[in-house]
Amino acid sequence: MDRIGSLNLKPSVRTDDQSQFSELSFFHTIALVGGGLLNLVAVPFDISVPSVLLVWGVVAGIIYMALISIAMRSRKKPINSEHIMTFLLYFFLLFMWRLLQTSWSVDQIETIHATIKTFILTIFVLSAYYSLHRMPVNTLYRLAFFIIATLLSATFLVYLMILQQNGGISMYGSRYIKNNLTFFGGSNAAGAVVLLLGLWNWTFVCMDKSRYRKTGICFALLTLFLLVGIASYSSLAGYVASFIVIVIFSLRQRWLRLFILVLIGMVCLAAVIIFFSYATLPSADRNDMLRTTYQRTRIIEAASEQLKNGAWIYGVGAGAFMETVSGNDSIRGGVHNALLQSLIEGGIVELSLYIGLYIWLLNISLKRRTNEARVLVAVLTGFFIRNLAESGPLLYGLINNFTIFVSWYVVIYLIVLMDWKETNNGSVDTL
């Protein structure tokens, strides 16, 4: 792994761009930690918090700080224009496509809402990119470390409280506590948040000769403890996959890397075969343990019927997917697969944008040999694997949760660090 923490830069001169970094980093810390804690404790402690504050208040705050920073800016600081233009092109195409969909969507109101949320997400991503670029590298590391440490520790304490209320340690990892879990709104939402923090934490686990590394390893184990404890299997699979990526990048022998990749491919193929074999069994043969698999299969079957009717070309409209449950009665929800969700709601255009986004992010990561580039590959792997069993919101999917904004924040954070290290030849200040 790269030597991080043992190299020093030449003494830097305080610039006008850096003079405001403390205000920016302080506000970002308060916004993300505060938003995370509100989402964490609102349900189990029966705290009545308006949903607009849980999501949009924090998002608006970060955007506002970026606008204030731009207005006060007196000296230019280089920003990777290629990344900015790529983000602008991606979100422009996504926004315009969803705007066009309002003319044929099966639920125009929901599609209009999704279009507006897409615009807000665009502004948020650009604001985060600009603000993080203005912070010195040491501040970036401390910012992420404090956010991860605070939210993971708070989540652990809340989980212990809920565990104690539902029978104690004997209920650890049981499906019963998963069904009765309330922090972050349920096991799937909690799993997404814990996974997100655990993936971000690889930044510190991968550090060499840093005082943060040992603590990062402790938080990695804590992430694993929580994901197993809340029985969030999709998030756990994403976390394990990200760990495998980290291990593969740490290997120096190419033949060993190839062997591990082939082994992973065989395991994934076996899992797919088992899944579809099970899905064809009669309902009476399905036990309670695999009930969620059957439910997902039923939803996917309903989505497949809509695809057969031509939805794969233009989509039914962003946020407009509804499953028919009986007769003419329908319920709104996700397909529990981000790829299928993007195909049925946005057609082949949105699915292409989804896959293209991952390819571009992986491409800019694999071109570089920094720890942050490897971590970004692990993060994207964790997101992708988890989203195969959920419709989001990690980086892509339904824009209805604070988590999707934080997932974009993590990706932007790692891109900014990669840009910084490329500009400074891979050297960082001593942390």
Short mmCIF file of N, CA, C and O in Angstrom, two decimals, residues 56-151:
data_model
loop_
_atom_site.label_atom_id
_atom_site.label_comp_id
_atom_site.label_asym_id
_atom_site.label_seq_id
_atom_site.Cartn_x
_atom_site.Cartn_y
_atom_site.Cartn_z
N TRP A 56 -33.79 17.46 3.84
CA TRP A 56 -33.58 18.63 3.00
C TRP A 56 -32.97 19.80 3.75
O TRP A 56 -32.29 20.64 3.13
N GLY A 57 -33.16 19.86 5.06
CA GLY A 57 -32.54 20.94 5.82
C GLY A 57 -31.03 20.85 5.79
O GLY A 57 -30.33 21.86 5.59
N VAL A 58 -30.50 19.66 5.98
CA VAL A 58 -29.05 19.45 5.96
C VAL A 58 -28.49 19.66 4.56
O VAL A 58 -27.45 20.30 4.38
N VAL A 59 -29.18 19.13 3.57
CA VAL A 59 -28.74 19.30 2.18
C VAL A 59 -28.70 20.78 1.81
O VAL A 59 -27.71 21.26 1.22
N ALA A 60 -29.75 21.50 2.16
CA ALA A 60 -29.80 22.93 1.85
C ALA A 60 -28.69 23.69 2.56
O ALA A 60 -28.12 24.64 2.01
N GLY A 61 -28.35 23.25 3.78
CA GLY A 61 -27.28 23.91 4.53
C GLY A 61 -25.94 23.80 3.84
O GLY A 61 -25.18 24.78 3.75
N ILE A 62 -25.60 22.61 3.36
CA ILE A 62 -24.32 22.42 2.68
C ILE A 62 -24.28 23.20 1.37
O ILE A 62 -23.25 23.79 1.01
N ILE A 63 -25.40 23.22 0.66
CA ILE A 63 -25.46 24.02 -0.57
C ILE A 63 -25.28 25.50 -0.26
O ILE A 63 -24.54 26.22 -0.95
N TYR A 64 -25.93 25.97 0.80
CA TYR A 64 -25.85 27.38 1.18
C TYR A 64 -24.42 27.77 1.53
O TYR A 64 -23.93 28.83 1.12
N MET A 65 -23.71 26.91 2.28
CA MET A 65 -22.33 27.21 2.65
C MET A 65 -21.44 27.28 1.42
O MET A 65 -20.51 28.11 1.36
N ALA A 66 -21.69 26.43 0.44
CA ALA A 66 -20.90 26.48 -0.80
C ALA A 66 -21.14 27.80 -1.53
O ALA A 66 -20.19 28.42 -2.05
N LEU A 67 -22.40 28.25 -1.57
CA LEU A 67 -22.71 29.51 -2.24
C LEU A 67 -22.06 30.69 -1.53
O LEU A 67 -21.54 31.60 -2.17
N ILE A 68 -22.08 30.67 -0.20
CA ILE A 68 -21.42 31.73 0.57
C ILE A 68 -19.93 31.73 0.30
O ILE A 68 -19.29 32.77 0.13
N SER A 69 -19.34 30.54 0.24
CA SER A 69 -17.91 30.40 -0.01
C SER A 69 -17.54 30.94 -1.39
O SER A 69 -16.52 31.59 -1.56
N ILE A 70 -18.39 30.66 -2.38
CA ILE A 70 -18.14 31.16 -3.73
C ILE A 70 -18.21 32.69 -3.76
O ILE A 70 -17.38 33.36 -4.39
N ALA A 71 -19.17 33.24 -3.05
CA ALA A 71 -19.35 34.69 -3.03
C ALA A 71 -18.16 35.40 -2.38
O ALA A 71 -17.81 36.52 -2.77
N MET A 72 -17.49 34.76 -1.41
CA MET A 72 -16.39 35.37 -0.68
C MET A 72 -15.03 35.01 -1.27
O MET A 72 -14.00 35.45 -0.76
N ARG A 73 -15.03 34.24 -2.31
CA ARG A 73 -13.78 33.75 -2.88
C ARG A 73 -13.02 34.87 -3.58
O ARG A 73 -13.59 35.61 -4.38
N SER A 74 -11.72 35.00 -3.28
CA SER A 74 -10.92 36.07 -3.89
C SER A 74 -9.74 35.54 -4.68
O SER A 74 -9.11 36.28 -5.42
N ARG A 75 -9.41 34.25 -4.52
CA ARG A 75 -8.30 33.67 -5.28
C ARG A 75 -8.73 32.31 -5.82
O ARG A 75 -9.34 31.52 -5.11
N LYS A 76 -8.39 32.06 -7.07
CA LYS A 76 -8.78 30.81 -7.68
C LYS A 76 -7.90 29.66 -7.20
O LYS A 76 -6.71 29.82 -7.00
N LYS A 77 -8.51 28.51 -7.04
CA LYS A 77 -7.79 27.28 -6.68
C LYS A 77 -8.14 26.23 -7.73
O LYS A 77 -9.31 26.04 -8.05
N PRO A 78 -7.12 25.56 -8.30
CA PRO A 78 -7.38 24.62 -9.39
C PRO A 78 -8.38 23.53 -9.00
O PRO A 78 -8.27 22.92 -7.95
N ILE A 79 -9.35 23.30 -9.86
CA ILE A 79 -10.33 22.23 -9.68
C ILE A 79 -10.34 21.42 -10.97
O ILE A 79 -10.25 21.98 -12.07
N ASN A 80 -10.44 20.12 -10.84
CA ASN A 80 -10.42 19.25 -12.01
C ASN A 80 -11.66 19.51 -12.86
O ASN A 80 -12.75 19.06 -12.55
N SER A 81 -11.47 20.25 -13.94
CA SER A 81 -12.60 20.62 -14.80
C SER A 81 -13.20 19.41 -15.49
O SER A 81 -14.41 19.41 -15.80
N GLU A 82 -12.38 18.36 -15.73
CA GLU A 82 -12.90 17.16 -16.38
C GLU A 82 -13.97 16.50 -15.52
O GLU A 82 -15.01 16.07 -16.02
N HIS A 83 -13.73 16.43 -14.21
CA HIS A 83 -14.70 15.83 -13.31
C HIS A 83 -15.97 16.67 -13.23
O HIS A 83 -17.08 16.13 -13.24
N ILE A 84 -15.78 17.98 -13.15
CA ILE A 84 -16.94 18.87 -13.08
C ILE A 84 -17.82 18.72 -14.33
O ILE A 84 -19.05 18.60 -14.25
N MET A 85 -17.19 18.70 -15.49
CA MET A 85 -17.94 18.60 -16.74
C MET A 85 -18.63 17.24 -16.86
O MET A 85 -19.75 17.15 -17.38
N THR A 86 -17.98 16.19 -16.37
CA THR A 86 -18.59 14.86 -16.42
C THR A 86 -19.83 14.81 -15.53
O THR A 86 -20.88 14.28 -15.93
N PHE A 87 -19.71 15.35 -14.31
CA PHE A 87 -20.86 15.39 -13.42
C PHE A 87 -22.00 16.21 -14.02
O PHE A 87 -23.17 15.82 -13.96
N LEU A 88 -21.64 17.36 -14.60
CA LEU A 88 -22.67 18.20 -15.20
C LEU A 88 -23.37 17.49 -16.35
O LEU A 88 -24.60 17.54 -16.47
N LEU A 89 -22.59 16.80 -17.19
CA LEU A 89 -23.18 16.08 -18.32
C LEU A 89 -24.09 14.96 -17.84
O LEU A 89 -25.21 14.78 -18.34
N TYR A 90 -23.61 14.19 -16.85
CA TYR A 90 -24.39 13.07 -16.33
C TYR A 90 -25.73 13.55 -15.76
O TYR A 90 -26.80 13.03 -16.11
N PHE A 91 -25.66 14.54 -14.88
CA PHE A 91 -26.89 15.00 -14.24
C PHE A 91 -27.80 15.75 -15.21
O PHE A 91 -29.02 15.73 -15.06
N PHE A 92 -27.20 16.43 -16.20
CA PHE A 92 -28.02 17.11 -17.20
C PHE A 92 -28.83 16.09 -17.99
O PHE A 92 -30.05 16.28 -18.21
N LEU A 93 -28.18 15.02 -18.42
CA LEU A 93 -28.89 13.98 -19.17
C LEU A 93 -29.96 13.32 -18.32
O LEU A 93 -31.08 13.07 -18.80
N LEU A 94 -29.63 13.03 -17.05
CA LEU A 94 -30.60 12.40 -16.17
C LEU A 94 -31.78 13.31 -15.90
O LEU A 94 -32.95 12.88 -15.94
N PHE A 95 -31.49 14.59 -15.65
CA PHE A 95 -32.55 15.56 -15.38
C PHE A 95 -33.46 15.74 -16.60
O PHE A 95 -34.70 15.72 -16.48
N MET A 96 -32.86 15.92 -17.77
CA MET A 96 -33.65 16.15 -18.98
C MET A 96 -34.49 14.92 -19.33
O MET A 96 -35.64 15.06 -19.77
N TRP A 97 -33.94 13.74 -19.14
CA TRP A 97 -34.70 12.52 -19.44
C TRP A 97 -35.91 12.40 -18.51
O TRP A 97 -37.01 12.07 -18.96
N ARG A 98 -35.71 12.67 -17.24
CA ARG A 98 -36.82 12.59 -16.30
C ARG A 98 -37.84 13.70 -16.55
O ARG A 98 -39.04 13.50 -16.34
N LEU A 99 -37.36 14.83 -17.01
CA LEU A 99 -38.28 15.91 -17.35
C LEU A 99 -39.15 15.50 -18.55
O LEU A 99 -40.36 15.76 -18.58
N LEU A 100 -38.53 14.87 -19.54
CA LEU A 100 -39.29 14.39 -20.69
C LEU A 100 -40.30 13.32 -20.29
O LEU A 100 -41.40 13.24 -20.85
N GLN A 101 -39.93 12.51 -19.31
CA GLN A 101 -40.80 11.42 -18.88
C GLN A 101 -42.12 11.91 -18.30
O GLN A 101 -43.10 11.15 -18.27
N THR A 102 -42.17 13.14 -17.83
CA THR A 102 -43.41 13.65 -17.24
C THR A 102 -44.55 13.66 -18.25
O THR A 102 -45.72 13.69 -17.87
N SER A 103 -44.22 13.62 -19.55
CA SER A 103 -45.27 13.66 -20.57
C SER A 103 -45.93 12.30 -20.79
O SER A 103 -47.04 12.24 -21.32
N TRP A 104 -45.26 11.21 -20.40
CA TRP A 104 -45.87 9.87 -20.58
C TRP A 104 -45.87 9.03 -19.31
O TRP A 104 -46.29 7.88 -19.32
N SER A 105 -45.42 9.59 -18.19
CA SER A 105 -45.36 8.84 -16.94
C SER A 105 -46.75 8.36 -16.50
O SER A 105 -47.75 9.06 -16.72
N VAL A 106 -46.80 7.19 -15.87
CA VAL A 106 -48.07 6.68 -15.35
C VAL A 106 -48.46 7.42 -14.08
O VAL A 106 -49.60 7.29 -13.61
N ASP A 107 -47.52 8.16 -13.50
CA ASP A 107 -47.81 9.00 -12.33
C ASP A 107 -47.00 10.28 -12.48
O ASP A 107 -45.86 10.37 -12.01
N GLN A 108 -47.57 11.27 -13.15
CA GLN A 108 -46.83 12.48 -13.48
C GLN A 108 -46.36 13.24 -12.25
O GLN A 108 -45.27 13.82 -12.24
N ILE A 109 -47.16 13.26 -11.19
CA ILE A 109 -46.79 14.00 -9.99
C ILE A 109 -45.51 13.43 -9.38
O ILE A 109 -44.57 14.17 -9.03
N GLU A 110 -45.43 12.09 -9.26
CA GLU A 110 -44.24 11.47 -8.69
C GLU A 110 -43.02 11.69 -9.57
O GLU A 110 -41.90 11.88 -9.07
N THR A 111 -43.21 11.67 -10.86
CA THR A 111 -42.09 11.90 -11.78
C THR A 111 -41.60 13.33 -11.69
O THR A 111 -40.39 13.59 -11.76
N ILE A 112 -42.52 14.27 -11.53
CA ILE A 112 -42.11 15.67 -11.34
C ILE A 112 -41.32 15.81 -10.04
O ILE A 112 -40.29 16.50 -10.00
N HIS A 113 -41.78 15.14 -8.98
CA HIS A 113 -41.04 15.17 -7.71
C HIS A 113 -39.64 14.61 -7.90
O HIS A 113 -38.65 15.18 -7.39
N ALA A 114 -39.52 13.48 -8.61
CA ALA A 114 -38.21 12.86 -8.84
C ALA A 114 -37.31 13.77 -9.66
O ALA A 114 -36.09 13.84 -9.43
N THR A 115 -37.90 14.51 -10.60
CA THR A 115 -37.12 15.43 -11.43
C THR A 115 -36.57 16.58 -10.59
O THR A 115 -35.40 16.96 -10.73
N ILE A 116 -37.40 17.11 -9.71
CA ILE A 116 -36.96 18.20 -8.83
C ILE A 116 -35.85 17.71 -7.89
O ILE A 116 -34.84 18.40 -7.67
N LYS A 117 -36.04 16.52 -7.34
CA LYS A 117 -35.02 15.94 -6.45
C LYS A 117 -33.71 15.71 -7.18
O LYS A 117 -32.63 15.86 -6.60
N THR A 118 -33.79 15.35 -8.46
CA THR A 118 -32.58 15.16 -9.25
C THR A 118 -31.82 16.47 -9.41
O THR A 118 -30.58 16.51 -9.32
N PHE A 119 -32.55 17.56 -9.60
CA PHE A 119 -31.91 18.88 -9.70
C PHE A 119 -31.24 19.25 -8.38
O PHE A 119 -30.10 19.76 -8.37
N ILE A 120 -31.91 19.00 -7.27
CA ILE A 120 -31.33 19.31 -5.96
C ILE A 120 -30.08 18.46 -5.72
O ILE A 120 -29.07 18.97 -5.20
N LEU A 121 -30.13 17.18 -6.10
CA LEU A 121 -28.96 16.32 -5.94
C LEU A 121 -27.80 16.83 -6.77
O LEU A 121 -26.64 16.78 -6.34
N THR A 122 -28.08 17.35 -7.96
CA THR A 122 -27.03 17.92 -8.80
C THR A 122 -26.33 19.08 -8.11
O THR A 122 -25.09 19.14 -8.05
N ILE A 123 -27.11 20.01 -7.56
CA ILE A 123 -26.54 21.16 -6.86
C ILE A 123 -25.76 20.70 -5.63
O ILE A 123 -24.69 21.25 -5.32
N PHE A 124 -26.28 19.69 -4.94
CA PHE A 124 -25.59 19.17 -3.76
C PHE A 124 -24.22 18.59 -4.12
O PHE A 124 -23.22 18.86 -3.45
N VAL A 125 -24.17 17.78 -5.18
CA VAL A 125 -22.92 17.16 -5.59
C VAL A 125 -21.89 18.22 -5.97
O VAL A 125 -20.72 18.16 -5.55
N LEU A 126 -22.28 19.21 -6.74
CA LEU A 126 -21.36 20.27 -7.14
C LEU A 126 -20.92 21.10 -5.93
O LEU A 126 -19.75 21.51 -5.84
N SER A 127 -21.83 21.33 -4.99
CA SER A 127 -21.49 22.09 -3.79
C SER A 127 -20.48 21.33 -2.93
O SER A 127 -19.52 21.91 -2.42
N ALA A 128 -20.74 20.02 -2.77
CA ALA A 128 -19.81 19.20 -1.98
C ALA A 128 -18.44 19.16 -2.64
O ALA A 128 -17.40 19.26 -1.96
N TYR A 129 -18.40 19.03 -3.96
CA TYR A 129 -17.13 18.98 -4.68
C TYR A 129 -16.35 20.27 -4.49
O TYR A 129 -15.14 20.25 -4.20
N TYR A 130 -17.02 21.39 -4.63
CA TYR A 130 -16.35 22.68 -4.48
C TYR A 130 -15.87 22.89 -3.04
O TYR A 130 -14.72 23.29 -2.81
N SER A 131 -16.72 22.62 -2.07
CA SER A 131 -16.37 22.85 -0.67
C SER A 131 -15.21 21.95 -0.23
O SER A 131 -14.27 22.42 0.44
N LEU A 132 -15.27 20.67 -0.56
CA LEU A 132 -14.21 19.75 -0.15
C LEU A 132 -12.89 20.10 -0.82
O LEU A 132 -11.82 19.89 -0.23
N HIS A 133 -12.94 20.63 -2.03
CA HIS A 133 -11.72 21.02 -2.73
C HIS A 133 -11.02 22.18 -2.02
O HIS A 133 -9.81 22.38 -2.21
N ARG A 134 -11.75 22.94 -1.25
CA ARG A 134 -11.17 24.11 -0.58
C ARG A 134 -10.54 23.75 0.76
O ARG A 134 -9.88 24.59 1.36
N MET A 135 -10.74 22.54 1.23
CA MET A 135 -10.19 22.14 2.53
C MET A 135 -8.81 21.50 2.35
O MET A 135 -8.62 20.70 1.44
N PRO A 136 -7.85 21.82 3.23
CA PRO A 136 -6.55 21.14 3.20
C PRO A 136 -6.72 19.65 3.46
O PRO A 136 -7.69 19.22 4.08
N VAL A 137 -5.77 18.86 3.01
CA VAL A 137 -5.90 17.42 3.07
C VAL A 137 -6.03 16.91 4.51
O VAL A 137 -6.79 15.97 4.78
N ASN A 138 -5.27 17.49 5.43
CA ASN A 138 -5.38 17.05 6.84
C ASN A 138 -6.78 17.27 7.38
O ASN A 138 -7.31 16.46 8.15
N THR A 139 -7.38 18.39 6.99
CA THR A 139 -8.74 18.69 7.43
C THR A 139 -9.72 17.67 6.87
O THR A 139 -10.66 17.25 7.56
N LEU A 140 -9.51 17.26 5.62
CA LEU A 140 -10.38 16.26 5.01
C LEU A 140 -10.34 14.94 5.78
O LEU A 140 -11.38 14.33 6.03
N TYR A 141 -9.14 14.51 6.15
CA TYR A 141 -9.02 13.26 6.91
C TYR A 141 -9.70 13.37 8.28
O TYR A 141 -10.41 12.47 8.71
N ARG A 142 -9.46 14.47 8.97
CA ARG A 142 -10.04 14.64 10.30
C ARG A 142 -11.57 14.77 10.23
O ARG A 142 -12.28 14.29 11.11
N LEU A 143 -12.05 15.45 9.19
CA LEU A 143 -13.49 15.59 8.99
C LEU A 143 -14.15 14.23 8.87
O LEU A 143 -15.11 13.91 9.58
N ALA A 144 -13.62 13.37 7.99
CA ALA A 144 -14.20 12.05 7.78
C ALA A 144 -14.07 11.19 9.03
O ALA A 144 -15.01 10.48 9.40
N PHE A 145 -12.93 11.26 9.69
CA PHE A 145 -12.71 10.42 10.87
C PHE A 145 -13.70 10.76 11.97
O PHE A 145 -14.27 9.85 12.61
N PHE A 146 -13.93 12.04 12.20
CA PHE A 146 -14.85 12.43 13.27
C PHE A 146 -16.28 12.01 12.94
O PHE A 146 -17.01 11.53 13.81
N ILE A 147 -16.69 12.19 11.68
CA ILE A 147 -18.05 11.81 11.28
C ILE A 147 -18.26 10.31 11.44
O ILE A 147 -19.26 9.85 12.01
N ILE A 148 -17.30 9.50 10.95
CA ILE A 148 -17.42 8.04 11.04
C ILE A 148 -17.43 7.59 12.49
O ILE A 148 -18.27 6.78 12.90
N ALA A 149 -16.50 8.11 13.28
CA ALA A 149 -16.39 7.71 14.69
C ALA A 149 -17.66 8.04 15.46
O ALA A 149 -18.18 7.21 16.22
N THR A 150 -18.19 9.23 15.24
CA THR A 150 -19.37 9.66 15.99
C THR A 150 -20.61 8.85 15.61
O THR A 150 -21.32 8.32 16.48
N LEU A 151 -20.86 8.71 14.32
CA LEU A 151 -22.08 8.04 13.89
C LEU A 151 -22.03 6.53 14.13
O LEU A 151 -23.04 5.93 14.51
#
